[in-house]
Short mmCIF file of C-alpha atoms and ligand atoms in Angstrom, two decimals:
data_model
loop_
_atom_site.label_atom_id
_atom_site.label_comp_id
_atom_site.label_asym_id
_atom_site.label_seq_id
_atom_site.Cartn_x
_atom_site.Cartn_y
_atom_site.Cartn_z
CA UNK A 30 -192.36 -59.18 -52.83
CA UNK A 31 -189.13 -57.60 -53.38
CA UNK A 32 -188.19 -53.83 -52.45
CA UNK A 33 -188.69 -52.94 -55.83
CA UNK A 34 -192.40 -53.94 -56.27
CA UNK A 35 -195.12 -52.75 -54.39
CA UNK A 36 -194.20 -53.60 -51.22
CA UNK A 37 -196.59 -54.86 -47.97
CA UNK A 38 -196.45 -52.30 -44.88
CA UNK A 39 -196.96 -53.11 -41.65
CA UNK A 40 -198.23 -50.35 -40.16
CA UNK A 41 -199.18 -51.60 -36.57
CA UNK A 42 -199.50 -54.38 -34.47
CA UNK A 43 -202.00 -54.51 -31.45
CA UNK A 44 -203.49 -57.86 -29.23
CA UNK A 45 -205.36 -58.39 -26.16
CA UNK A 46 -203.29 -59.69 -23.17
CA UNK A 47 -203.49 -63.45 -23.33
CA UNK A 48 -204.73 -64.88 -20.05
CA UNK A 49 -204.94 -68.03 -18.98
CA UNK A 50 -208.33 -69.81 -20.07
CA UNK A 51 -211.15 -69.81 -18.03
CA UNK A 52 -209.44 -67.00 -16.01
CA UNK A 53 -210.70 -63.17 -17.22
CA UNK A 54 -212.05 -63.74 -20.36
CA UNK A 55 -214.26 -66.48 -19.47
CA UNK A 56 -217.30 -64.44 -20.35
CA UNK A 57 -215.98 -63.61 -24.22
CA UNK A 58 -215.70 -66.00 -27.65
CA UNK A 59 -213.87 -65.83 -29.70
CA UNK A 60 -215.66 -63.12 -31.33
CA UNK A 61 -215.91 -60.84 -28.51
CA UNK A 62 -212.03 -60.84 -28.37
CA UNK A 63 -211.56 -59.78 -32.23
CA UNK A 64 -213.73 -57.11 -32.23
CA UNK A 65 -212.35 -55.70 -29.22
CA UNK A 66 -209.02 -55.77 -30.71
CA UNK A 67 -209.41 -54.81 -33.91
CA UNK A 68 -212.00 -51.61 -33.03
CA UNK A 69 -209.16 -50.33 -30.66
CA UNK A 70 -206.52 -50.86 -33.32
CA UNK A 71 -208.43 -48.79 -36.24
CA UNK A 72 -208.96 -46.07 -33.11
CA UNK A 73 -205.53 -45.77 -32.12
CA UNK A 74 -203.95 -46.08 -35.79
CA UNK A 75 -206.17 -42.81 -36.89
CA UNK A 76 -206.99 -44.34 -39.92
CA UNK A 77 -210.22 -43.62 -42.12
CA UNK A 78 -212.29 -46.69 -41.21
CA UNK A 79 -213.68 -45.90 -44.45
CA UNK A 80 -210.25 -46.96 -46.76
CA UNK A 81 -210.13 -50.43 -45.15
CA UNK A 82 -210.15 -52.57 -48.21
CA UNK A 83 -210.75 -56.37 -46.55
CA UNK A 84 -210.85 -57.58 -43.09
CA UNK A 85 -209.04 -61.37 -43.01
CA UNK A 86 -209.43 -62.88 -39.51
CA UNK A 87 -208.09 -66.53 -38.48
CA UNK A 88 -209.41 -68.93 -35.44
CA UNK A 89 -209.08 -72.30 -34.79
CA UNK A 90 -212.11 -73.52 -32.98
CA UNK A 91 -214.98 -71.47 -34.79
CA UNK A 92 -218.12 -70.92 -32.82
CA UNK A 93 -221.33 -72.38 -35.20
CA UNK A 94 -222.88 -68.87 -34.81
CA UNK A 95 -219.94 -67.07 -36.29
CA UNK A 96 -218.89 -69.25 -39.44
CA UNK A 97 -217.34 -66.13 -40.85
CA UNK A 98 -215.86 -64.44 -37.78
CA UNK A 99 -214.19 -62.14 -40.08
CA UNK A 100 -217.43 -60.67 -41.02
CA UNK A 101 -218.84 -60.90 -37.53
CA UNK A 102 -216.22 -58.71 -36.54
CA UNK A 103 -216.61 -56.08 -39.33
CA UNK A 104 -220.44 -56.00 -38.75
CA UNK A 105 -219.67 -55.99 -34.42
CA UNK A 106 -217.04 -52.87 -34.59
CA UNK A 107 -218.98 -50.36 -36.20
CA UNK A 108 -217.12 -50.31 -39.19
CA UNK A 109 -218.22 -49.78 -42.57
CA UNK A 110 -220.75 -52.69 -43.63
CA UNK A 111 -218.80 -52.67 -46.82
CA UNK A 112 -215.80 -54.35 -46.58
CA UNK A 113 -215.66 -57.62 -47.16
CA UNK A 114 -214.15 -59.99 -45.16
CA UNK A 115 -213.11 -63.66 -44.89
CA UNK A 116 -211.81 -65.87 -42.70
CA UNK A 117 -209.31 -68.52 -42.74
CA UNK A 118 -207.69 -71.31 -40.70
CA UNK A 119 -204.65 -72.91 -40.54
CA UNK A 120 -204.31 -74.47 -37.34
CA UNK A 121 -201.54 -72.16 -34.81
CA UNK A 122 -200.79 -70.06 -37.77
CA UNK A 123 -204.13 -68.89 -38.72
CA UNK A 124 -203.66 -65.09 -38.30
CA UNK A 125 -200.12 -65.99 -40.30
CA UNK A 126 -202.33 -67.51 -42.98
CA UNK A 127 -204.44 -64.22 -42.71
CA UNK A 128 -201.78 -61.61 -42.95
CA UNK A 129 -200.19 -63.49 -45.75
CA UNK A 130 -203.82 -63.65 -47.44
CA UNK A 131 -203.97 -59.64 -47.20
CA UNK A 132 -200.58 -59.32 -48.21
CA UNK A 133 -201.21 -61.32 -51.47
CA UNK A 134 -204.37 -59.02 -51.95
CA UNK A 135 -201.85 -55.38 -51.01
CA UNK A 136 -199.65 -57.15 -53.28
CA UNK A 137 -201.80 -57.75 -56.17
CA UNK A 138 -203.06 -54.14 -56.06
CA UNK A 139 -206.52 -55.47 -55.35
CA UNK A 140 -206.45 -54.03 -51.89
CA UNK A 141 -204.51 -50.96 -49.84
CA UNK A 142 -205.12 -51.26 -46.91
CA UNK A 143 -206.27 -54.05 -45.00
CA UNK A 144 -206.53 -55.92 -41.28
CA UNK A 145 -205.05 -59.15 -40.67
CA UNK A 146 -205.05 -61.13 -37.41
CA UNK A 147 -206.88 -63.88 -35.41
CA UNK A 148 -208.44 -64.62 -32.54
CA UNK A 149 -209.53 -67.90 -29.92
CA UNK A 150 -211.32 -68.47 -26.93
CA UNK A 151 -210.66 -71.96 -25.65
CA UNK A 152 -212.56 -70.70 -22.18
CA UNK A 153 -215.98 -70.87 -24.66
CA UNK A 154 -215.06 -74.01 -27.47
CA UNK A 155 -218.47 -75.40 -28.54
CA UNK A 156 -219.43 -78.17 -27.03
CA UNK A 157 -220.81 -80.78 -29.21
CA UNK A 158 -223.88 -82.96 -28.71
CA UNK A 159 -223.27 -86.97 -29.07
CA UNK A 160 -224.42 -88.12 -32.53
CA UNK A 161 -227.52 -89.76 -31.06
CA UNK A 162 -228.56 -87.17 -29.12
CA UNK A 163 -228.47 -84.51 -32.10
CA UNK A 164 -230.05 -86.82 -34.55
CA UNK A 165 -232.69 -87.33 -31.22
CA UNK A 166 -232.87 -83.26 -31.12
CA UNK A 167 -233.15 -82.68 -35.24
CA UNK A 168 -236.20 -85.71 -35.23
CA UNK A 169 -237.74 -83.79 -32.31
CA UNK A 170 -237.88 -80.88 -33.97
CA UNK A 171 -239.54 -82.09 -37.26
CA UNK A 172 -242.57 -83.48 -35.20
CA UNK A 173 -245.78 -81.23 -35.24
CA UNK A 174 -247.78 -81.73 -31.72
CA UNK A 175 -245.72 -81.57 -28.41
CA UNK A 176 -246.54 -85.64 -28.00
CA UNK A 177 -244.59 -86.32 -30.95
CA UNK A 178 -241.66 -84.19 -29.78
CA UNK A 179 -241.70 -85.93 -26.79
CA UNK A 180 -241.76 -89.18 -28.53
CA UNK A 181 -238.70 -88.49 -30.00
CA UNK A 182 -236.56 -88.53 -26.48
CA UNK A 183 -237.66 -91.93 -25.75
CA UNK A 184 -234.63 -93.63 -27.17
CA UNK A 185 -232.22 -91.22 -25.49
CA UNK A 186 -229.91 -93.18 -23.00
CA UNK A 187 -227.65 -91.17 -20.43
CA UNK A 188 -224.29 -92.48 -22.50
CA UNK A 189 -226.05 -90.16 -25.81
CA UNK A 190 -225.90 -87.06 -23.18
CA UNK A 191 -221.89 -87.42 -22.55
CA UNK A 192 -221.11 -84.33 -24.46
CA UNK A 193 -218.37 -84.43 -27.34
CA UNK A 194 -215.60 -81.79 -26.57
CA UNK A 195 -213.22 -81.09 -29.25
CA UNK A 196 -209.54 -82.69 -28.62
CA UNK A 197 -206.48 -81.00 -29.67
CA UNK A 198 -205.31 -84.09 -31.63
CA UNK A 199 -204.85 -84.78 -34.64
CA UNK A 200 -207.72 -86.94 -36.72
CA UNK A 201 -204.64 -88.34 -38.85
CA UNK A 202 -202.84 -89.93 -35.95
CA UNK A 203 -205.21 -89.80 -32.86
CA UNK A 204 -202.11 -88.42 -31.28
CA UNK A 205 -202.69 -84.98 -28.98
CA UNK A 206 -199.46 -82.35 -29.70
CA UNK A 207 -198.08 -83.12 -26.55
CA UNK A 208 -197.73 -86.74 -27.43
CA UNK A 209 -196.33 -86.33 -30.60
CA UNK A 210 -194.29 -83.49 -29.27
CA UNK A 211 -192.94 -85.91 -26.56
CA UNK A 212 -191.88 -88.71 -29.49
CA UNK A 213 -190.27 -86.28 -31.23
CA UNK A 214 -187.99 -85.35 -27.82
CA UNK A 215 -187.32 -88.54 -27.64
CA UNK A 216 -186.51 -88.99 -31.19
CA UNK A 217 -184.28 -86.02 -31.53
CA UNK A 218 -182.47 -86.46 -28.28
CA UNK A 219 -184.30 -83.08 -26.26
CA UNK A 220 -183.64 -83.64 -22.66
CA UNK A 221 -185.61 -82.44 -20.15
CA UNK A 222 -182.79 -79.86 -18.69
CA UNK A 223 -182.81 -78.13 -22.38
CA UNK A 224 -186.93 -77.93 -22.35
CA UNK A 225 -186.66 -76.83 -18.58
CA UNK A 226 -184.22 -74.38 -19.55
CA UNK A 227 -185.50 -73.08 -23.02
CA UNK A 228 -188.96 -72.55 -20.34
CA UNK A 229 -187.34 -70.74 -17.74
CA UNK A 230 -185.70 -68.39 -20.33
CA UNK A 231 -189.67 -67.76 -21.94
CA UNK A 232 -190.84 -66.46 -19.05
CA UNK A 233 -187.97 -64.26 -17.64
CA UNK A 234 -187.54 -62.81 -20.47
CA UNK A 235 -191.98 -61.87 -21.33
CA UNK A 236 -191.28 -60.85 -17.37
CA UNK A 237 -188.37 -58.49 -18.43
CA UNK A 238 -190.20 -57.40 -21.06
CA UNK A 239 -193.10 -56.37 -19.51
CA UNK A 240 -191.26 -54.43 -17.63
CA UNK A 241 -189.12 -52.35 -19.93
CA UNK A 242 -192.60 -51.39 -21.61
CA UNK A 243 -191.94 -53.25 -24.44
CA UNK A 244 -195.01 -54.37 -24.55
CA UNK A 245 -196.77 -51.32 -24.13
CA UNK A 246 -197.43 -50.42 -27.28
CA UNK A 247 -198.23 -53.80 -28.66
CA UNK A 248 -201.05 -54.55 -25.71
CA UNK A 249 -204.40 -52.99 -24.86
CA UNK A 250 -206.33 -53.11 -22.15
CA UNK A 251 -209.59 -55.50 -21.24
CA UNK A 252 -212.68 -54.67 -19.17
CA UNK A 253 -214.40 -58.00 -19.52
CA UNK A 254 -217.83 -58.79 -18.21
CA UNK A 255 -219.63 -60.05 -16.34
CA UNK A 256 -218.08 -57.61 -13.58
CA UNK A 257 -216.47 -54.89 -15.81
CA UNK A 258 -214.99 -53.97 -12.58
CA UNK A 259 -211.07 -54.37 -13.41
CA UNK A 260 -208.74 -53.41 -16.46
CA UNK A 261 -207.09 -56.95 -17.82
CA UNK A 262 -203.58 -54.75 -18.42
CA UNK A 263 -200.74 -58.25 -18.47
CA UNK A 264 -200.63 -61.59 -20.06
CA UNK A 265 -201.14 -63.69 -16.64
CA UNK A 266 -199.40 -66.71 -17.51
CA UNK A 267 -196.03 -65.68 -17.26
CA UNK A 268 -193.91 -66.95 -14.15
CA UNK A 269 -191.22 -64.33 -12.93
CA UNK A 270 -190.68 -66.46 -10.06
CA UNK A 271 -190.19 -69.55 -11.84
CA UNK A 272 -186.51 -71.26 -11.45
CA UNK A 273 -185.15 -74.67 -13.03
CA UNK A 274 -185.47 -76.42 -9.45
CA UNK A 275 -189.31 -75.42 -9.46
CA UNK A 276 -189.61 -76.66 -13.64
CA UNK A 277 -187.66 -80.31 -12.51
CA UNK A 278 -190.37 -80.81 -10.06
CA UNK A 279 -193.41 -80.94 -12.68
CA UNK A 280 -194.59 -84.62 -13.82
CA UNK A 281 -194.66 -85.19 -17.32
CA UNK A 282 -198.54 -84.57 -18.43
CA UNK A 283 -198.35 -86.50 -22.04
CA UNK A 284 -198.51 -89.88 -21.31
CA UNK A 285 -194.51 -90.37 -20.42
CA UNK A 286 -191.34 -88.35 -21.12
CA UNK A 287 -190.23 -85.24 -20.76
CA UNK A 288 -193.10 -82.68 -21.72
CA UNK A 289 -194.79 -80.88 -18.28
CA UNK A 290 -197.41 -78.17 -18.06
CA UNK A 291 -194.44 -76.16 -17.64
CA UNK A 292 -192.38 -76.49 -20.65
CA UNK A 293 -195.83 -76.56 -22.64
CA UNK A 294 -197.43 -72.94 -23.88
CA UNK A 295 -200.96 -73.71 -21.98
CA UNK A 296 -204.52 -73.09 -22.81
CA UNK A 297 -204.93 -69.71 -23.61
CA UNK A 298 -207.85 -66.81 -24.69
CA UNK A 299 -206.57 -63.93 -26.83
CA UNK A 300 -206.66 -62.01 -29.61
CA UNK A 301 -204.33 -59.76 -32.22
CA UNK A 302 -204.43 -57.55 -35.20
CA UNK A 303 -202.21 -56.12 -37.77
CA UNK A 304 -202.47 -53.00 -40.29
CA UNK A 305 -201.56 -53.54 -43.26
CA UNK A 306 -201.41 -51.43 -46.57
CA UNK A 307 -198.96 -50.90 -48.94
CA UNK A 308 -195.55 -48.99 -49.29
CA UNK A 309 -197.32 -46.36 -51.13
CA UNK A 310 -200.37 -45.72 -49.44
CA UNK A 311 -198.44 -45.92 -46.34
CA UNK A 312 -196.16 -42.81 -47.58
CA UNK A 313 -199.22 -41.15 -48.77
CA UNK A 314 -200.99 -40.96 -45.23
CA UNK A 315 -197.15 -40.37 -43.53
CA UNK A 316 -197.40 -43.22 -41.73
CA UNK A 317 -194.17 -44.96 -40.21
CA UNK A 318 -194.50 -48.44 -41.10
CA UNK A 319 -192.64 -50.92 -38.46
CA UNK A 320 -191.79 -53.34 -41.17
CA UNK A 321 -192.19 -54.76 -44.36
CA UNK A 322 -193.35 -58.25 -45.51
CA UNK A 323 -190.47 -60.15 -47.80
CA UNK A 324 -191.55 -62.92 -48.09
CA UNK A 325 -193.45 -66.17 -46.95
CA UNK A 326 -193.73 -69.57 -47.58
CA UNK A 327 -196.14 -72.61 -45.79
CA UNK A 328 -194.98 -76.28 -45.84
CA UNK A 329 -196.00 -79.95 -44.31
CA UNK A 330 -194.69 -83.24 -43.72
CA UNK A 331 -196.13 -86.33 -43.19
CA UNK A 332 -198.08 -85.80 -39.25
CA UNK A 333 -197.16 -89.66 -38.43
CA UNK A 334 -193.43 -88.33 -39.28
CA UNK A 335 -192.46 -85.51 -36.57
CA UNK A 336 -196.09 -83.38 -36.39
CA UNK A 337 -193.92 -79.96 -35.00
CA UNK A 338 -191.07 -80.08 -37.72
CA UNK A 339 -192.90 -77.62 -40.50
CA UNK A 340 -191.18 -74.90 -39.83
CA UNK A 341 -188.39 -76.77 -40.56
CA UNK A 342 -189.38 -77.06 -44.11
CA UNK A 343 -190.81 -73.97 -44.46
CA UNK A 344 -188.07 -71.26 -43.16
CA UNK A 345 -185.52 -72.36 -46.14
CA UNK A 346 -188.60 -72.10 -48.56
CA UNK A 347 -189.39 -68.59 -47.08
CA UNK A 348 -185.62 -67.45 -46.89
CA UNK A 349 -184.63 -68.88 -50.76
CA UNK A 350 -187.69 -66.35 -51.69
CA UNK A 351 -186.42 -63.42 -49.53
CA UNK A 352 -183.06 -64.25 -51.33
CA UNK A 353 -181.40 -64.48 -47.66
CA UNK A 354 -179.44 -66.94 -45.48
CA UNK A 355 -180.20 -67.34 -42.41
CA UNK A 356 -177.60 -65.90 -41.13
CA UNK A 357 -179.02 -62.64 -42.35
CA UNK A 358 -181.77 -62.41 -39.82
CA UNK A 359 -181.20 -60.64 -37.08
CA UNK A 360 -184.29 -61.05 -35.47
CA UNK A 361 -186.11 -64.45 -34.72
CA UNK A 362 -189.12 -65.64 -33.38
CA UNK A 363 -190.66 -69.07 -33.12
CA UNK A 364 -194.31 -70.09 -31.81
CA UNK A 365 -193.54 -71.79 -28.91
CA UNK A 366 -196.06 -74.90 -29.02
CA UNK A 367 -193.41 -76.92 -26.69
CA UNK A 368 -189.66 -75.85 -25.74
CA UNK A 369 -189.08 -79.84 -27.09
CA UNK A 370 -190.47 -78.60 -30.42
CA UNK A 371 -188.20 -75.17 -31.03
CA UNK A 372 -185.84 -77.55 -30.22
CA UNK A 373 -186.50 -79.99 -32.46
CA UNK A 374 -187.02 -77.67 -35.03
CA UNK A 375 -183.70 -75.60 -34.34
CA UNK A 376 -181.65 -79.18 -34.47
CA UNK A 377 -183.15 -79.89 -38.08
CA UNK A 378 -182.47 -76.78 -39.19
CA UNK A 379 -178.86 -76.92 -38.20
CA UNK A 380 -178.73 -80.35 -39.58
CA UNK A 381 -176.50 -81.39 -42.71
CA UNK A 382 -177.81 -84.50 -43.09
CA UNK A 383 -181.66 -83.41 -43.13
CA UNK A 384 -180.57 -80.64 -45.53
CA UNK A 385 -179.52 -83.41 -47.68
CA UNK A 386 -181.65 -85.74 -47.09
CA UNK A 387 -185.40 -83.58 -47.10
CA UNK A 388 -184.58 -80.68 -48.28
CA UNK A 389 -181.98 -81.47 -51.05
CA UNK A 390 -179.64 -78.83 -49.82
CA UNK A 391 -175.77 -79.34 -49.67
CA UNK A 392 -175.58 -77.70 -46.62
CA UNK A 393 -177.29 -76.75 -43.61
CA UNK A 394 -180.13 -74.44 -43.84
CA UNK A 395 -178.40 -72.54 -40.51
CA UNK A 396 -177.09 -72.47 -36.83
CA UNK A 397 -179.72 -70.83 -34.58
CA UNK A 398 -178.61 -69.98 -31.40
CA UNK A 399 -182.23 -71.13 -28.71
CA UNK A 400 -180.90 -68.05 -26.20
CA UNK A 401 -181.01 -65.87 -29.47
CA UNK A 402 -184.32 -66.12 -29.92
CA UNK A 403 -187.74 -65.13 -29.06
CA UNK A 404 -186.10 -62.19 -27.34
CA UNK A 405 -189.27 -60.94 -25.60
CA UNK A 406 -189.91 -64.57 -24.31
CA UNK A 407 -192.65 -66.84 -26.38
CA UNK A 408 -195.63 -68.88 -26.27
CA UNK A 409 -194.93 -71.23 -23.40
CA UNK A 410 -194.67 -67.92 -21.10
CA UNK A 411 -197.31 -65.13 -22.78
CA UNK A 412 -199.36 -68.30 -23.56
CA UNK A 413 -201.13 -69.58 -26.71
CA UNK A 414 -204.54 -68.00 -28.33
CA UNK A 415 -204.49 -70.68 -30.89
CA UNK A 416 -205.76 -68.29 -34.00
CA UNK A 417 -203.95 -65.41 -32.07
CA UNK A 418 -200.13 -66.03 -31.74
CA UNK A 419 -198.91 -65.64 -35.39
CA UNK A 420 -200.11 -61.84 -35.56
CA UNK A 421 -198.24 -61.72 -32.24
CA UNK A 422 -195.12 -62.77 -33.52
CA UNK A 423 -195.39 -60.40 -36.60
CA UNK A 424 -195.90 -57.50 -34.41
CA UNK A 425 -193.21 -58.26 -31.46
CA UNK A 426 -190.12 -58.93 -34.86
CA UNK A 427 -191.28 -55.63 -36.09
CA UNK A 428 -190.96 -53.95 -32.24
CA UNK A 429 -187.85 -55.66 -32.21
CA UNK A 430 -186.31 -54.66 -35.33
CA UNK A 431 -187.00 -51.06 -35.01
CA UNK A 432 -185.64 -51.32 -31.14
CA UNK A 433 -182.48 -52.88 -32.14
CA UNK A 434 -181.79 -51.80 -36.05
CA UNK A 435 -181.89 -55.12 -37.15
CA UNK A 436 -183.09 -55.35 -41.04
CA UNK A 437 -184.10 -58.74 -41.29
CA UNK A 438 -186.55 -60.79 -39.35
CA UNK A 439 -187.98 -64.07 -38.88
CA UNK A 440 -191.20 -65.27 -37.71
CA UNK A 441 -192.33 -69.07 -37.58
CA UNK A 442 -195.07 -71.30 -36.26
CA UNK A 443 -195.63 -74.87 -36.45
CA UNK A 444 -199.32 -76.00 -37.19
CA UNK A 445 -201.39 -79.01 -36.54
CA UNK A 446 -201.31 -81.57 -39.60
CA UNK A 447 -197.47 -81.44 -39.60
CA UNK A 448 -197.57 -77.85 -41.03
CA UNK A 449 -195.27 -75.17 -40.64
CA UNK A 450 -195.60 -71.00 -41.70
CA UNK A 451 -192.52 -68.76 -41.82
CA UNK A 452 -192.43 -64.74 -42.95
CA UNK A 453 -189.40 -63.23 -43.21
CA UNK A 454 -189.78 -59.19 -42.34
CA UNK A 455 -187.63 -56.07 -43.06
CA UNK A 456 -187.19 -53.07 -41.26
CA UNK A 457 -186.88 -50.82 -44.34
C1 COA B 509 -199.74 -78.95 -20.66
C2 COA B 509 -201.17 -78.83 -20.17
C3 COA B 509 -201.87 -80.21 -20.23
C4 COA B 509 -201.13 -78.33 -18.72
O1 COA B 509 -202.40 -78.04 -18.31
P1 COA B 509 -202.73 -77.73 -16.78
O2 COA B 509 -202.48 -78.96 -15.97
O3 COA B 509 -204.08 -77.11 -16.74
O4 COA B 509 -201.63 -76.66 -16.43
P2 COA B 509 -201.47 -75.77 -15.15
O5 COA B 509 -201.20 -74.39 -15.57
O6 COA B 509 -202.61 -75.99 -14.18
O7 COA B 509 -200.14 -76.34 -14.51
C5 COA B 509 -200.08 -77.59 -13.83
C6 COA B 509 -199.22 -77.41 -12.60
O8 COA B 509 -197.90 -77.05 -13.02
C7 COA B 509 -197.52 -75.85 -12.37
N1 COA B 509 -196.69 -75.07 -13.32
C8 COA B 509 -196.98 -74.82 -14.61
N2 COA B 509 -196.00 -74.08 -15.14
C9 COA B 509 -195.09 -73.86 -14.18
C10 COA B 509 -193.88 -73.15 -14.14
N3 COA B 509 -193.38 -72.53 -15.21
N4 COA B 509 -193.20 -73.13 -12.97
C11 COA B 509 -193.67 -73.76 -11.89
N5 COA B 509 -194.84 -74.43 -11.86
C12 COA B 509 -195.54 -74.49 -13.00
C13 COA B 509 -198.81 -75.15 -12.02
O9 COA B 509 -198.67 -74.27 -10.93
C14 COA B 509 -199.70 -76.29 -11.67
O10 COA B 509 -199.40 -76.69 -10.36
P3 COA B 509 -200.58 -77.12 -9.35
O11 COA B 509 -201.17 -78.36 -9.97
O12 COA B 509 -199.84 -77.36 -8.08
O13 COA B 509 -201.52 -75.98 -9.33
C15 COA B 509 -202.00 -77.84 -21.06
O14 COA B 509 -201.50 -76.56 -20.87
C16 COA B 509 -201.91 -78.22 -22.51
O15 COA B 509 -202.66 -79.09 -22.97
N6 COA B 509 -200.99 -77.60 -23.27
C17 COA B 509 -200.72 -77.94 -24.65
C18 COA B 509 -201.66 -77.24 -25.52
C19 COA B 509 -201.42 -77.63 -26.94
O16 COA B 509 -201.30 -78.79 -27.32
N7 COA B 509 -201.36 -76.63 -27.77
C20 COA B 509 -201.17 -76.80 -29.15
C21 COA B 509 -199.75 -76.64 -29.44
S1 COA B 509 -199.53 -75.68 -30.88
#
């Protein structure tokens, strides 16, 4: 996608304020969250609802009565019953795997205008029955007279009722994030001073942020049930009064090491949207795009290697594509699953002997400076909406560009399975 072609608008950004979970939201999915977002971002952007070509929504944990949230949310917003929509996952970059999903369709010509984004409630995650209890449940309902129903429950032991909640590790390695996360600290040399620090520096500057109004146009507001009785206006995980001696104190929640609940983004509802159409449809309605998609690229590595490293891999893929160094970008942000993990993944990057070694690269793909980036703080501070963060991240480079005149910027999450998504976005 080059300046010459037809190139991929962003038009607007918009998200919920990410809370805590079971805090404010704990009455919406999920579902509830995208449609709120995206209804108030076709609103405010003044758009026909009736040229939206596709709807592509991400989430990590889907709820079984919303297979196709992307859908749910077209039919739940009042918008025309006639765009299609799909969704997609792809771990913590879900709603980069949708943008980049609509972009390929703006790109292609087969759409102009679209909405990208994602969305996760980890207050409402579906609880699974045990094995035995749902086989118990699906032979109960197969039986004809109420005796034989009842029948069915006579083999049911109180171990089958234990229900099965999902685990945010990985099937490959039985490892959660955090404890891969704290092996690759350990592995890379990431004290817990530079996590503590990289923490403290997240949430001072999403404080700061908040309030210089940056956020103001990038947030709505939420009157959630069951009360409706108060306006959810701020993210409220950030810490303004959080200080290195206060980060020290925190035990290490991941088995050993160095990883605490506060140098981890935390569990986290939320939900985000972008507009997208192209350069030319953009121009034709006089809209003032924020940015421009240059490129993108996705990437793995072996998850019993170092799980958080994608991005690693996948920001020299993404930059070789844009045609730039890194150097070139003047704006940065990376998902913040762990501070140990940007740092991990800031070390490789700067790395000769990885460049040689994985990437086949003479040099290093590029110095990155950690109090460079993720000016508006990150995901250990404004939290973590799994399905959520990516559209974000697209939004707050875009902000940032057009606050500071950058051209060039950067966005990148690492993803379970030892993926990794980077987009590389220009101003004009
Ligand atoms: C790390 C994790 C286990 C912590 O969960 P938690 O224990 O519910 O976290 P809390 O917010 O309750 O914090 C625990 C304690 O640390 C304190 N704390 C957290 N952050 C702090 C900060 N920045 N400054 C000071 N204190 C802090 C809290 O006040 C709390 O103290 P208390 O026990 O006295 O109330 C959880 O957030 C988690 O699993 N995160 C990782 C999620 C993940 O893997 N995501 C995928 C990555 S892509």
């Amino acid at each position: 996608m080059s300046k010459h072609s037809n190139r991929v608008a962003i038009v607007q950004g918009l998200r919920t304020p990410f809370v805590k979970a079971a805090t404010a939201y704990r009455s919406l999915d999920a579902l509830d969250l995208g449609r709120l977002v995206v209804a108030e971002l076709v609103q405010r952007s003044g758009i026909d609802p009736r040229s939206i070509d596709q709807l592509v929504y991400g989430t990590v944990i889907p709820s079984p009565k919303a297979a196709n949230i992307a859908r749910e949310v077209v039919l739940g917003t009042g918008l025309p019953r006639t765009i299609p929509a799909h969704s997609v996952s792809q771990a913590c970059a879900s709603s980069n795997q949708a943008i980049t999903s609509a972009a390929d369709q703006i790109w292609r010509g087969y759409a102009e205008i679209a909405i990208a984004g994602g969305s996760e409630s980890l207050s409402t995650v579906p609880i699974l029955f045990s094995r035995e209890f749902s086989d118990t449940l699906v032979k109960a309902s197969k039986q004809k007279s109420l005796g034989g129903k009842l029948g069915a429950f006579t083999r049911v032991r109180p171990k089958h009722l234990v229900p099965d909640v999902p685990a945010i590790a990985e099937s490959a390695t039985g490892l959660t994030m955090g404890q891969s996360c704290e092996i690759m600290a350990k592995q890379n040399g990431i004290t817990r001073e530079a996590q503590d620090r990289f923490a403290l520096q997240s949430h001072l500057r999403a404080a700061r942020a908040w309030k210089e109004g940056r956020f103001d146009n990038q947030v709505m507001r939420v009157v959630a049930p069951p009360m409706y009785d108060e306006a959810v206006k701020y993210d409220n995980m950030i810490r303004e009064d959080t200080t290195l001696e206060k980060l020290a104190e925190l035990r290490p929640v991941f088995s050993y090491g160095t990883i605490t609940a506060g140098n981890s983004s935390g569990l986290t509802d939320g939900a985000s949207a972008v507009l997208m159409m192209s350069e030319k449809k953009a121009n034709d309605l006089g809209l003032d795009p924020i940015g421009f998609i240059r490129a993108y690229a996705y990437a793995a590595l072996d998850p019993f290697e170092q799980l958080l490293q994608g991005p690693a891999f996948a920001i020299p893929k993404a930059l070789d594509r844009a045609h730039l160094k890194l150097a070139d970008i003047g704006v940065v942000e990376m998902h913040e699953a762990f501070a140990a993990q940007v740092l991990s993944n800031i070390q490789w990057l700067g790395s000769k002997t990885f460049a040689n070694e994985r990437l086949d690269r003479a040099d290093a793909v590029g110095e990155l400076d950690p109090e460079k980036i993720n000016p508006t703080g990150g995901s250990i501070a404004i939290g973590h909406p799994f399905g959520a963060t990516g559209a974000r991240i697209v939004t707050a480079v875009c902000h940032e560009m057009q606050r500071t005149g950058e051209q060039y910027g950067l966005v990148s999450v690492c993803a379970a399975g030892g993926q990794g998504s980077a987009i590389i976005l220009e101003r004009e």
